[in-house]
Amino acid sequence: MIYLGSDHGGFTLKEKVKVWLKEWNLQFEDCGAVTLDPEDDYPQFAIAVAEKVAVDWEIPHPWAEQSKGILFCRSSGGVVITANKVPKVRAVAAWDEKSAGHARKHNNA
């Protein structure tokens, strides 16, 4: 399962990624925001994704089969800080394939 979350700053990209995940037949759950609201705030969405990932990690599986989360935000700073407050979660900012691969291999993020 891939859990997705964004505030208004990442909403448009999250909606595009949902289309790709459907095309690739990957399971996902949208944890919000469900509408573009310029007044929403990132913590509720970052916590929602992080908590779901943390619960799923309580059941041991090989890494490739474990649930993951993707948080979309303009700067990434706030969502990463917020998600990392949830035990068992390791959130990082990744901006390309190389940074994402490094985070996975060296930080178990």
PDB file of C-alpha atoms in Angstrom:
ATOM      1  CA  MET A   1       0.000   0.000   0.000  1.00  0.00           C
ATOM      2  CA  ILE A   2       1.167   3.509  -0.780  1.00  0.00           C
ATOM      3  CA  TYR A   3      -0.327   6.244   1.379  1.00  0.00           C
ATOM      4  CA  LEU A   4      -0.482   9.723  -0.154  1.00  0.00           C
ATOM      5  CA  GLY A   5      -0.881  13.059   1.561  1.00  0.00           C
ATOM      6  CA  SER A   6      -0.604  16.720   0.635  1.00  0.00           C
ATOM      7  CA  ASP A   7      -1.709  20.155   1.592  1.00  0.00           C
ATOM      8  CA  HIS A   8      -2.676  22.761  -1.000  1.00  0.00           C
ATOM      9  CA  GLY A   9       0.971  23.199  -2.034  1.00  0.00           C
ATOM     10  CA  GLY A  10       1.333  19.616  -3.219  1.00  0.00           C
ATOM     11  CA  PHE A  11      -2.255  18.876  -4.177  1.00  0.00           C
ATOM     12  CA  THR A  12      -1.886  19.129  -7.958  1.00  0.00           C
ATOM     13  CA  LEU A  13       1.180  16.857  -8.059  1.00  0.00           C
ATOM     14  CA  LYS A  14      -0.512  14.326  -5.760  1.00  0.00           C
ATOM     15  CA  GLU A  15      -3.462  14.138  -8.129  1.00  0.00           C
ATOM     16  CA  LYS A  16      -1.090  13.467 -11.059  1.00  0.00           C
ATOM     17  CA  VAL A  17       0.714  10.744  -9.126  1.00  0.00           C
ATOM     18  CA  LYS A  18      -2.626   9.063  -8.366  1.00  0.00           C
ATOM     19  CA  VAL A  19      -3.232   8.743 -12.113  1.00  0.00           C
ATOM     20  CA  TRP A  20       0.189   7.114 -12.577  1.00  0.00           C
ATOM     21  CA  LEU A  21      -0.327   4.722  -9.680  1.00  0.00           C
ATOM     22  CA  LYS A  22      -3.640   3.630 -11.191  1.00  0.00           C
ATOM     23  CA  GLU A  23      -1.966   3.074 -14.571  1.00  0.00           C
ATOM     24  CA  TRP A  24       0.738   0.970 -12.892  1.00  0.00           C
ATOM     25  CA  ASN A  25      -1.877  -1.031 -10.938  1.00  0.00           C
ATOM     26  CA  LEU A  26      -0.376  -0.081  -7.585  1.00  0.00           C
ATOM     27  CA  GLN A  27      -2.525   0.094  -4.470  1.00  0.00           C
ATOM     28  CA  PHE A  28      -2.774   3.479  -2.830  1.00  0.00           C
ATOM     29  CA  GLU A  29      -4.885   5.406  -0.389  1.00  0.00           C
ATOM     30  CA  ASP A  30      -5.317   9.171  -0.479  1.00  0.00           C
ATOM     31  CA  CYS A  31      -5.104  10.503   3.087  1.00  0.00           C
ATOM     32  CA  GLY A  32      -5.955  14.056   2.028  1.00  0.00           C
ATOM     33  CA  ALA A  33      -6.373  16.711   1.142  1.00  0.00           C
ATOM     34  CA  VAL A  34      -9.273  15.614  -1.010  1.00  0.00           C
ATOM     35  CA  THR A  35      -9.944  19.094  -2.374  1.00  0.00           C
ATOM     36  CA  LEU A  36      -7.704  22.039  -3.179  1.00  0.00           C
ATOM     37  CA  ASP A  37      -8.113  24.359  -0.203  1.00  0.00           C
ATOM     38  CA  PRO A  38      -5.620  27.248   0.082  1.00  0.00           C
ATOM     39  CA  GLU A  39      -6.400  27.474   3.808  1.00  0.00           C
ATOM     40  CA  ASP A  40      -5.530  23.871   4.744  1.00  0.00           C
ATOM     41  CA  ASP A  41      -2.378  23.056   6.676  1.00  0.00           C
ATOM     42  CA  TYR A  42       0.085  20.220   6.182  1.00  0.00           C
ATOM     43  CA  PRO A  43       0.326  18.648   9.687  1.00  0.00           C
ATOM     44  CA  GLN A  44      -2.985  16.786   9.554  1.00  0.00           C
ATOM     45  CA  PHE A  45      -2.090  15.140   6.242  1.00  0.00           C
ATOM     46  CA  ALA A  46       1.516  14.340   7.201  1.00  0.00           C
ATOM     47  CA  ILE A  47       0.382  12.736  10.466  1.00  0.00           C
ATOM     48  CA  ALA A  48      -2.376  10.749   8.704  1.00  0.00           C
ATOM     49  CA  VAL A  49       0.123   9.223   6.262  1.00  0.00           C
ATOM     50  CA  ALA A  50       2.817   8.620   8.883  1.00  0.00           C
ATOM     51  CA  GLU A  51       0.428   6.905  11.301  1.00  0.00           C
ATOM     52  CA  LYS A  52      -0.830   4.522   8.616  1.00  0.00           C
ATOM     53  CA  VAL A  53       2.713   3.642   7.571  1.00  0.00           C
ATOM     54  CA  ALA A  54       3.743   3.097  11.205  1.00  0.00           C
ATOM     55  CA  VAL A  55       0.820   0.752  11.897  1.00  0.00           C
ATOM     56  CA  ASP A  56       1.588  -1.293   8.787  1.00  0.00           C
ATOM     57  CA  TRP A  57       5.253  -1.571   9.825  1.00  0.00           C
ATOM     58  CA  GLU A  58       4.198  -3.359  13.027  1.00  0.00           C
ATOM     59  CA  ILE A  59       3.608  -6.460  10.884  1.00  0.00           C
ATOM     60  CA  PRO A  60       7.002  -7.741   9.673  1.00  0.00           C
ATOM     61  CA  HIS A  61       7.365  -8.052   5.885  1.00  0.00           C
ATOM     62  CA  PRO A  62      10.296  -7.749   3.506  1.00  0.00           C
ATOM     63  CA  TRP A  63      10.975  -4.072   2.760  1.00  0.00           C
ATOM     64  CA  ALA A  64       9.597  -4.252  -0.785  1.00  0.00           C
ATOM     65  CA  GLU A  65       6.253  -5.490   0.561  1.00  0.00           C
ATOM     66  CA  GLN A  66       5.942  -2.901   3.350  1.00  0.00           C
ATOM     67  CA  SER A  67       3.621   0.037   3.044  1.00  0.00           C
ATOM     68  CA  LYS A  68       5.153   3.367   2.048  1.00  0.00           C
ATOM     69  CA  GLY A  69       4.049   6.969   2.229  1.00  0.00           C
ATOM     70  CA  ILE A  70       4.505   9.885  -0.131  1.00  0.00           C
ATOM     71  CA  LEU A  71       3.966  13.417   1.136  1.00  0.00           C
ATOM     72  CA  PHE A  72       3.622  16.278  -1.328  1.00  0.00           C
ATOM     73  CA  CYS A  73       4.482  19.810  -0.292  1.00  0.00           C
ATOM     74  CA  ARG A  74       6.159  22.884  -1.784  1.00  0.00           C
ATOM     75  CA  SER A  75       9.230  22.875   0.447  1.00  0.00           C
ATOM     76  CA  SER A  76       8.991  19.408   2.081  1.00  0.00           C
ATOM     77  CA  GLY A  77      10.389  20.726   5.354  1.00  0.00           C
ATOM     78  CA  GLY A  78       7.194  20.799   7.379  1.00  0.00           C
ATOM     79  CA  VAL A  79       5.820  17.439   6.267  1.00  0.00           C
ATOM     80  CA  VAL A  80       9.157  15.710   6.890  1.00  0.00           C
ATOM     81  CA  ILE A  81       9.487  17.174  10.394  1.00  0.00           C
ATOM     82  CA  THR A  82       5.882  16.282  11.201  1.00  0.00           C
ATOM     83  CA  ALA A  83       6.021  12.727   9.829  1.00  0.00           C
ATOM     84  CA  ASN A  84       9.244  12.017  11.715  1.00  0.00           C
ATOM     85  CA  LYS A  85       7.455  12.690  15.009  1.00  0.00           C
ATOM     86  CA  VAL A  86       5.588   9.398  14.531  1.00  0.00           C
ATOM     87  CA  PRO A  87       7.548   6.430  15.954  1.00  0.00           C
ATOM     88  CA  LYS A  88       8.861   3.940  13.355  1.00  0.00           C
ATOM     89  CA  VAL A  89       8.641   6.530  10.552  1.00  0.00           C
ATOM     90  CA  ARG A  90      11.666   7.827   8.668  1.00  0.00           C
ATOM     91  CA  ALA A  91      10.656  10.621   6.348  1.00  0.00           C
ATOM     92  CA  VAL A  92      13.111  12.446   4.095  1.00  0.00           C
ATOM     93  CA  ALA A  93      12.916  15.016   1.327  1.00  0.00           C
ATOM     94  CA  ALA A  94      13.637  13.432  -2.055  1.00  0.00           C
ATOM     95  CA  TRP A  95      13.717  15.470  -5.254  1.00  0.00           C
ATOM     96  CA  ASP A  96      14.915  12.895  -7.781  1.00  0.00           C
ATOM     97  CA  GLU A  97      15.555   9.186  -8.200  1.00  0.00           C
ATOM     98  CA  LYS A  98      19.101   9.432  -6.830  1.00  0.00           C
ATOM     99  CA  SER A  99      18.090  11.195  -3.603  1.00  0.00           C
ATOM    100  CA  ALA A 100      15.198   8.771  -3.087  1.00  0.00           C
ATOM    101  CA  GLY A 101      17.472   5.766  -3.648  1.00  0.00           C
ATOM    102  CA  HIS A 102      20.039   7.122  -1.227  1.00  0.00           C
ATOM    103  CA  ALA A 103      17.378   7.707   1.427  1.00  0.00           C
ATOM    104  CA  ARG A 104      16.137   4.159   1.028  1.00  0.00           C
ATOM    105  CA  LYS A 105      19.547   2.476   1.037  1.00  0.00           C
ATOM    106  CA  HIS A 106      21.278   4.552   3.704  1.00  0.00           C
ATOM    107  CA  ASN A 107      18.445   5.817   5.917  1.00  0.00           C
ATOM    108  CA  ASN A 108      15.807   3.071   5.553  1.00  0.00           C
ATOM    109  CA  ALA A 109      13.381   5.840   4.677  1.00  0.00           C
TER     110      ALA A 109
END
